[in-house]
PDB file of C-alpha atoms in Angstrom:
ATOM      1  CA  SER P   1     105.186  84.600 102.499  1.00 81.00           C
ATOM      2  CA  TYR P   2     107.996  82.667 100.869  1.00 81.00           C
ATOM      3  CA  ASP P   3     105.920  79.487 101.091  1.00 83.00           C
ATOM      4  CA  GLN P   4     102.997  81.102  99.269  1.00 85.00           C
ATOM      5  CA  LEU P   5     105.257  82.379  96.485  1.00 88.00           C
ATOM      6  CA  ALA P   6     107.049  79.047  96.165  1.00 91.00           C
ATOM      7  CA  GLY P   7     103.754  77.144  96.024  1.00 90.00           C
ATOM      8  CA  LEU P   8     102.257  79.414  93.379  1.00 92.00           C
ATOM      9  CA  HIS P   9     105.468  79.348  91.337  1.00 94.00           C
ATOM     10  CA  HIS P  10     105.563  75.544  91.440  1.00 94.00           C
ATOM     11  CA  THR P  11     101.893  75.312  90.444  1.00 93.00           C
ATOM     12  CA  VAL P  12     102.207  77.638  87.447  1.00 93.00           C
ATOM     13  CA  SER P  13     105.778  77.156  86.229  1.00 92.00           C
ATOM     14  CA  VAL P  14     106.535  73.525  87.047  1.00 92.00           C
ATOM     15  CA  LEU P  15     103.144  71.783  87.013  1.00 91.00           C
ATOM     16  CA  LYS P  16     101.747  74.088  84.281  1.00 89.00           C
ATOM     17  CA  LEU P  17      98.440  74.375  86.122  1.00 90.00           C
ATOM     18  CA  PRO P  18      96.213  77.448  86.491  1.00 91.00           C
ATOM     19  CA  PRO P  19      97.332  79.973  89.107  1.00 93.00           C
ATOM     20  CA  TYR P  20      94.610  78.840  91.493  1.00 92.00           C
ATOM     21  CA  VAL P  21      94.978  79.175  95.245  1.00 90.00           C
ATOM     22  CA  ASP P  22      92.416  78.405  97.935  1.00 87.00           C
ATOM     23  CA  PHE P  23      91.630  81.566  99.880  1.00 86.00           C
ATOM     24  CA  ALA P  24      90.906  79.477 102.970  1.00 80.00           C
ATOM     25  CA  ALA P  25      94.670  78.985 103.250  1.00 77.00           C
ATOM     26  CA  PHE P  26      96.204  81.628 100.961  1.00 80.00           C
ATOM     27  CA  GLY P  27      95.962  85.251 101.982  1.00 77.00           C
ATOM     28  CA  PRO P  28      97.273  87.796 104.424  1.00 82.00           C
ATOM     29  CA  HIS P  29      98.880  86.670 107.669  1.00 66.00           C
ATOM     30  CA  ALA P  30     100.313  83.473 106.194  1.00 57.00           C
ATOM     31  CA  ILE P  31     102.105  82.510 109.409  1.00 56.00           C
ATOM     32  CA  ARG P  32      98.849  82.663 111.382  1.00 56.00           C
ATOM     33  CA  THR P  33      97.073  80.589 108.744  1.00 53.00           C
ATOM     34  CA  LEU P  34      99.879  78.017 108.843  1.00 53.00           C
ATOM     35  CA  ARG P  35      99.346  77.715 112.592  1.00 51.00           C
ATOM     36  CA  LYS P  36      95.610  77.120 112.000  1.00 53.00           C
ATOM     37  CA  LEU P  37      96.443  74.430 109.439  1.00 50.00           C
ATOM     38  CA  LYS P  38      98.509  72.595 112.024  1.00 47.00           C
ATOM     39  CA  LEU P  39      95.592  72.715 114.443  1.00 46.00           C
ATOM     40  CA  THR P  40      92.951  71.664 111.920  1.00 51.00           C
ATOM     41  CA  GLY P  41      91.823  68.071 111.842  1.00 56.00           C
ATOM     42  CA  LEU P  42      89.904  66.186 114.472  1.00 56.00           C
ATOM     43  CA  VAL P  43      88.392  68.377 117.195  1.00 57.00           C
ATOM     44  CA  MET P  44      86.422  67.240 120.222  1.00 61.00           C
ATOM     45  CA  ASN P  45      82.877  68.577 120.373  1.00 67.00           C
ATOM     46  CA  PRO P  46      81.025  69.342 123.662  1.00 71.00           C
ATOM     47  CA  SER P  47      79.707  65.766 123.918  1.00 76.00           C
ATOM     48  CA  GLY P  48      83.236  64.337 123.776  1.00 72.00           C
ATOM     49  CA  GLN P  49      83.086  63.001 120.226  1.00 73.00           C
ATOM     50  CA  LEU P  50      85.746  63.745 117.642  1.00 65.00           C
ATOM     51  CA  HIS P  51      84.661  65.440 114.432  1.00 58.00           C
ATOM     52  CA  ARG P  52      86.597  66.686 111.433  1.00 63.00           C
ATOM     53  CA  THR P  53      87.001  70.417 110.904  1.00 58.00           C
ATOM     54  CA  GLU P  54      88.321  72.345 107.964  1.00 61.00           C
ATOM     55  CA  LEU P  55      89.452  75.837 107.153  1.00 63.00           C
ATOM     56  CA  VAL P  56      86.798  78.041 105.636  1.00 71.00           C
ATOM     57  CA  GLY P  57      86.993  80.694 102.963  1.00 80.00           C
ATOM     58  CA  PRO P  58      86.400  84.423 103.329  1.00 88.00           C
ATOM     59  CA  MET P  59      83.034  85.372 104.809  1.00 90.00           C
ATOM     60  CA  ASN P  60      82.507  88.502 102.693  1.00 94.00           C
ATOM     61  CA  PHE P  61      83.953  90.526  99.856  1.00 96.00           C
ATOM     62  CA  ASP P  62      86.282  92.528 102.113  1.00 96.00           C
ATOM     63  CA  GLN P  63      87.999  89.355 103.359  1.00 94.00           C
ATOM     64  CA  TRP P  64      88.056  87.957  99.814  1.00 95.00           C
ATOM     65  CA  GLU P  65      89.665  91.166  98.561  1.00 97.00           C
ATOM     66  CA  ALA P  66      92.412  90.939 101.200  1.00 95.00           C
ATOM     67  CA  CYS P  67      93.196  87.389 100.060  1.00 93.00           C
ATOM     68  CA  PHE P  68      92.976  88.349  96.402  1.00 96.00           C
ATOM     69  CA  ASN P  69      95.370  91.264  96.895  1.00 96.00           C
ATOM     70  CA  VAL P  70      98.003  88.873  98.266  1.00 95.00           C
ATOM     71  CA  PHE P  71      97.349  86.539  95.314  1.00 96.00           C
ATOM     72  CA  ARG P  72      97.530  89.485  92.880  1.00 97.00           C
ATOM     73  CA  THR P  73     100.867  90.629  94.282  1.00 96.00           C
ATOM     74  CA  ALA P  74     102.277  87.100  94.068  1.00 95.00           C
ATOM     75  CA  CYS P  75     101.090  86.765  90.455  1.00 96.00           C
ATOM     76  CA  VAL P  76     102.715  90.058  89.491  1.00 97.00           C
ATOM     77  CA  MET P  77     105.958  89.160  91.288  1.00 96.00           C
ATOM     78  CA  LEU P  78     106.085  85.828  89.429  1.00 96.00           C
ATOM     79  CA  GLY P  79     105.188  87.339  86.039  1.00 95.00           C
ATOM     80  CA  VAL P  80     101.931  85.379  85.803  1.00 96.00           C
ATOM     81  CA  ALA P  81      99.706  88.375  84.988  1.00 96.00           C
ATOM     82  CA  SER P  82      99.639  92.152  85.297  1.00 96.00           C
ATOM     83  CA  TYR P  83      97.945  94.267  87.938  1.00 96.00           C
ATOM     84  CA  ALA P  84      95.553  95.535  85.251  1.00 96.00           C
ATOM     85  CA  ALA P  85      94.340  92.062  84.271  1.00 96.00           C
ATOM     86  CA  LEU P  86      93.973  90.931  87.881  1.00 97.00           C
ATOM     87  CA  ASP P  87      92.256  94.179  88.871  1.00 97.00           C
ATOM     88  CA  ALA P  88      89.750  93.699  86.035  1.00 97.00           C
ATOM     89  CA  TYR P  89      88.865  90.310  87.535  1.00 98.00           C
ATOM     90  CA  LYS P  90      88.688  91.750  91.075  1.00 98.00           C
ATOM     91  CA  ASP P  91      86.432  94.579  89.869  1.00 98.00           C
ATOM     92  CA  HIS P  92      84.153  92.005  88.250  1.00 98.00           C
ATOM     93  CA  ILE P  93      83.723  90.135  91.550  1.00 98.00           C
ATOM     94  CA  LYS P  94      83.282  93.434  93.402  1.00 98.00           C
ATOM     95  CA  SER P  95      80.499  94.522  91.045  1.00 97.00           C
ATOM     96  CA  TYR P  96      78.601  91.304  91.787  1.00 97.00           C
ATOM     97  CA  ALA P  97      79.207  91.658  95.532  1.00 96.00           C
ATOM     98  CA  CYS P  98      77.856  95.231  95.448  1.00 96.00           C
ATOM     99  CA  THR P  99      74.913  94.450  93.162  1.00 95.00           C
ATOM    100  CA  TYR P 100      73.542  91.394  94.950  1.00 93.00           C
ATOM    101  CA  SER P 101      72.659  90.869  98.607  1.00 84.00           C
ATOM    102  CA  ASN P 102      74.988  89.458 101.230  1.00 88.00           C
ATOM    103  CA  GLU P 103      72.905  86.274 101.091  1.00 90.00           C
ATOM    104  CA  THR P 104      74.533  85.479  97.748  1.00 92.00           C
ATOM    105  CA  TRP P 105      78.142  85.727  98.984  1.00 93.00           C
ATOM    106  CA  THR P 106      78.639  81.969  99.367  1.00 92.00           C
ATOM    107  CA  LEU P 107      77.325  81.443  95.843  1.00 93.00           C
ATOM    108  CA  LEU P 108      79.596  84.196  94.498  1.00 95.00           C
ATOM    109  CA  TYR P 109      82.630  82.736  96.258  1.00 94.00           C
ATOM    110  CA  GLN P 110      81.772  79.314  94.811  1.00 94.00           C
ATOM    111  CA  ALA P 111      81.528  80.843  91.307  1.00 96.00           C
ATOM    112  CA  ASP P 112      84.826  82.699  91.815  1.00 97.00           C
ATOM    113  CA  THR P 113      86.535  79.510  92.942  1.00 95.00           C
ATOM    114  CA  ARG P 114      85.187  77.582  89.966  1.00 96.00           C
ATOM    115  CA  ALA P 115      86.250  80.406  87.635  1.00 97.00           C
ATOM    116  CA  ARG P 116      89.833  80.505  88.933  1.00 96.00           C
ATOM    117  CA  ARG P 117      90.168  76.734  89.328  1.00 94.00           C
ATOM    118  CA  GLU P 118      88.214  75.279  86.382  1.00 95.00           C
ATOM    119  CA  GLN P 119      87.127  77.913  83.859  1.00 97.00           C
ATOM    120  CA  ALA P 120      90.604  79.474  83.747  1.00 95.00           C
ATOM    121  CA  GLN P 121      91.983  76.141  82.556  1.00 94.00           C
ATOM    122  CA  ARG P 122      89.266  75.888  79.871  1.00 95.00           C
ATOM    123  CA  ILE P 123      90.019  79.385  78.603  1.00 94.00           C
ATOM    124  CA  ARG P 124      93.744  78.588  78.560  1.00 92.00           C
ATOM    125  CA  ARG P 125      93.115  75.390  76.561  1.00 91.00           C
ATOM    126  CA  ASN P 126      90.922  77.269  74.080  1.00 89.00           C
ATOM    127  CA  SER P 127      93.632  79.888  73.647  1.00 86.00           C
ATOM    128  CA  SER P 128      95.989  77.169  72.375  1.00 78.00           C
ATOM    129  CA  LYS P 129      94.492  77.782  68.923  1.00 80.00           C
ATOM    130  CA  PHE P 130      96.379  81.089  68.863  1.00 78.00           C
ATOM    131  CA  SER P 131      99.914  81.354  67.555  1.00 71.00           C
ATOM    132  CA  GLU P 132     102.608  80.489  70.068  1.00 74.00           C
ATOM    133  CA  GLU P 133     104.977  82.939  68.408  1.00 73.00           C
ATOM    134  CA  ALA P 134     103.073  86.207  67.997  1.00 77.00           C
ATOM    135  CA  LYS P 135     100.526  88.277  69.865  1.00 84.00           C
ATOM    136  CA  VAL P 136      96.938  87.854  68.658  1.00 87.00           C
ATOM    137  CA  VAL P 137      93.827  89.947  69.340  1.00 84.00           C
ATOM    138  CA  ASP P 138      90.679  87.859  69.817  1.00 83.00           C
ATOM    139  CA  SER P 139      87.071  88.713  68.904  1.00 81.00           C
ATOM    140  CA  ASP P 140      86.557  90.490  72.278  1.00 84.00           C
ATOM    141  CA  GLY P 141      89.546  92.747  71.603  1.00 87.00           C
ATOM    142  CA  ILE P 142      91.700  90.991  74.200  1.00 89.00           C
ATOM    143  CA  THR P 143      95.321  90.455  73.285  1.00 88.00           C
ATOM    144  CA  TYR P 144      96.780  86.983  73.720  1.00 89.00           C
ATOM    145  CA  ASP P 145     100.506  87.052  74.395  1.00 87.00           C
ATOM    146  CA  PRO P 146     102.079  83.570  74.346  1.00 85.00           C
ATOM    147  CA  SER P 147     104.676  84.665  76.898  1.00 87.00           C
ATOM    148  CA  MET P 148     101.896  85.482  79.448  1.00 90.00           C
ATOM    149  CA  PRO P 149      98.920  83.199  78.792  1.00 91.00           C
ATOM    150  CA  TRP P 150      97.355  83.756  82.223  1.00 95.00           C
ATOM    151  CA  GLU P 151      97.197  87.493  81.522  1.00 95.00           C
ATOM    152  CA  TYR P 152      94.792  86.661  78.704  1.00 95.00           C
ATOM    153  CA  VAL P 153      92.814  84.318  80.961  1.00 96.00           C
ATOM    154  CA  PHE P 154      92.259  86.926  83.699  1.00 97.00           C
ATOM    155  CA  ARG P 155      91.188  89.491  81.113  1.00 96.00           C
ATOM    156  CA  LYS P 156      88.836  86.954  79.478  1.00 96.00           C
ATOM    157  CA  LEU P 157      87.200  85.564  82.648  1.00 97.00           C
ATOM    158  CA  PRO P 158      85.020  88.631  83.392  1.00 97.00           C
ATOM    159  CA  LYS P 159      83.785  88.596  79.789  1.00 95.00           C
ATOM    160  CA  ASP P 160      82.682  84.949  79.931  1.00 96.00           C
ATOM    161  CA  PHE P 161      79.024  85.898  80.281  1.00 96.00           C
ATOM    162  CA  ALA P 162      77.664  82.372  79.806  1.00 96.00           C
ATOM    163  CA  PHE P 163      79.821  81.055  82.643  1.00 97.00           C
ATOM    164  CA  TRP P 164      78.788  83.795  85.109  1.00 97.00           C
ATOM    165  CA  LYS P 165      75.123  83.509  84.177  1.00 97.00           C
ATOM    166  CA  LYS P 166      75.169  79.755  84.801  1.00 96.00           C
ATOM    167  CA  GLU P 167      77.339  79.767  87.921  1.00 94.00           C
ATOM    168  CA  PHE P 168      76.070  82.900  89.655  1.00 95.00           C
ATOM    169  CA  GLU P 169      73.589  85.316  88.104  1.00 95.00           C
ATOM    170  CA  SER P 170      70.582  83.027  87.555  1.00 93.00           C
ATOM    171  CA  ALA P 171      70.659  81.623  91.087  1.00 91.00           C
ATOM    172  CA  ALA P 172      71.562  84.987  92.677  1.00 92.00           C
ATOM    173  CA  ILE P 173      68.487  86.624  91.168  1.00 93.00           C
ATOM    174  CA  LEU P 174      66.258  83.894  92.624  1.00 91.00           C
ATOM    175  CA  ILE P 175      67.934  84.207  96.030  1.00 86.00           C
ATOM    176  CA  THR P 176      67.650  87.999  96.045  1.00 88.00           C
ATOM    177  CA  ALA P 177      63.959  87.777  95.069  1.00 87.00           C
ATOM    178  CA  ASN P 178      63.390  85.305  97.954  1.00 82.00           C
ATOM    179  CA  ILE P 179      62.279  82.594  95.542  1.00 84.00           C
ATOM    180  CA  ASN P 180      65.086  80.192  96.520  1.00 77.00           C
ATOM    181  CA  ARG P 181      67.218  79.895  99.640  1.00 76.00           C
ATOM    182  CA  ALA P 182      70.950  80.517  99.307  1.00 68.00           C
ATOM    183  CA  ASP P 183      71.825  76.928 100.217  1.00 70.00           C
ATOM    184  CA  PHE P 184      69.720  75.672  97.278  1.00 68.00           C
ATOM    185  CA  ALA P 185      72.379  76.699  94.740  1.00 68.00           C
ATOM    186  CA  VAL P 186      75.508  76.178  96.850  1.00 75.00           C
ATOM    187  CA  ALA P 187      77.228  72.816  96.423  1.00 69.00           C
ATOM    188  CA  GLY P 188      79.173  73.058  99.678  1.00 67.00           C
ATOM    189  CA  GLU P 189      82.561  72.562  98.028  1.00 65.00           C
ATOM    190  CA  VAL P 190      83.905  75.892  99.301  1.00 66.00           C
ATOM    191  CA  PRO P 191      82.585  76.584 102.808  1.00 64.00           C
ATOM    192  CA  VAL P 192      82.852  80.148 104.073  1.00 66.00           C
ATOM    193  CA  ALA P 193      83.145  81.520 107.596  1.00 63.00           C
TER     194      ALA P 193
END
């Protein structure tokens, strides 16, 4: 929607922040989601008490992919990154979703959110050592173009093995092997449906 594009443009171009969007509110059917946002807040439970509710993120990879595809299209329209760079990131998440059990989805979504929200900013800051005038190829063979820094970030994120091991792989292996429960490693910052 226009609102989604305007919000992402403002975040990246004006505020100079990472192109992060929350998939609980950003995805397909933006008008429907906007309606849900207006109805979110205090809801009466069966005993008549008011309790706070919030929107939740995608409940599986298929829903995540639908949201990501809207995000990807918006990024390409705004010149943030190319389809190829964004598809490399999507394929990385898909490989984890296919490799590990459904029990690890919440953990994977948490890692994805942290990657797009926090790690992307770290990678962008570290890329400031590159020339702001010419394209540079880093040690992983990824080209940094100063005119499209987020392109570099989305190509670099899947190759940040230490980040993914810490945020997802180590805990996912223990969950899949039934050594730990899924909620043991999930901080609860990104609830899913």
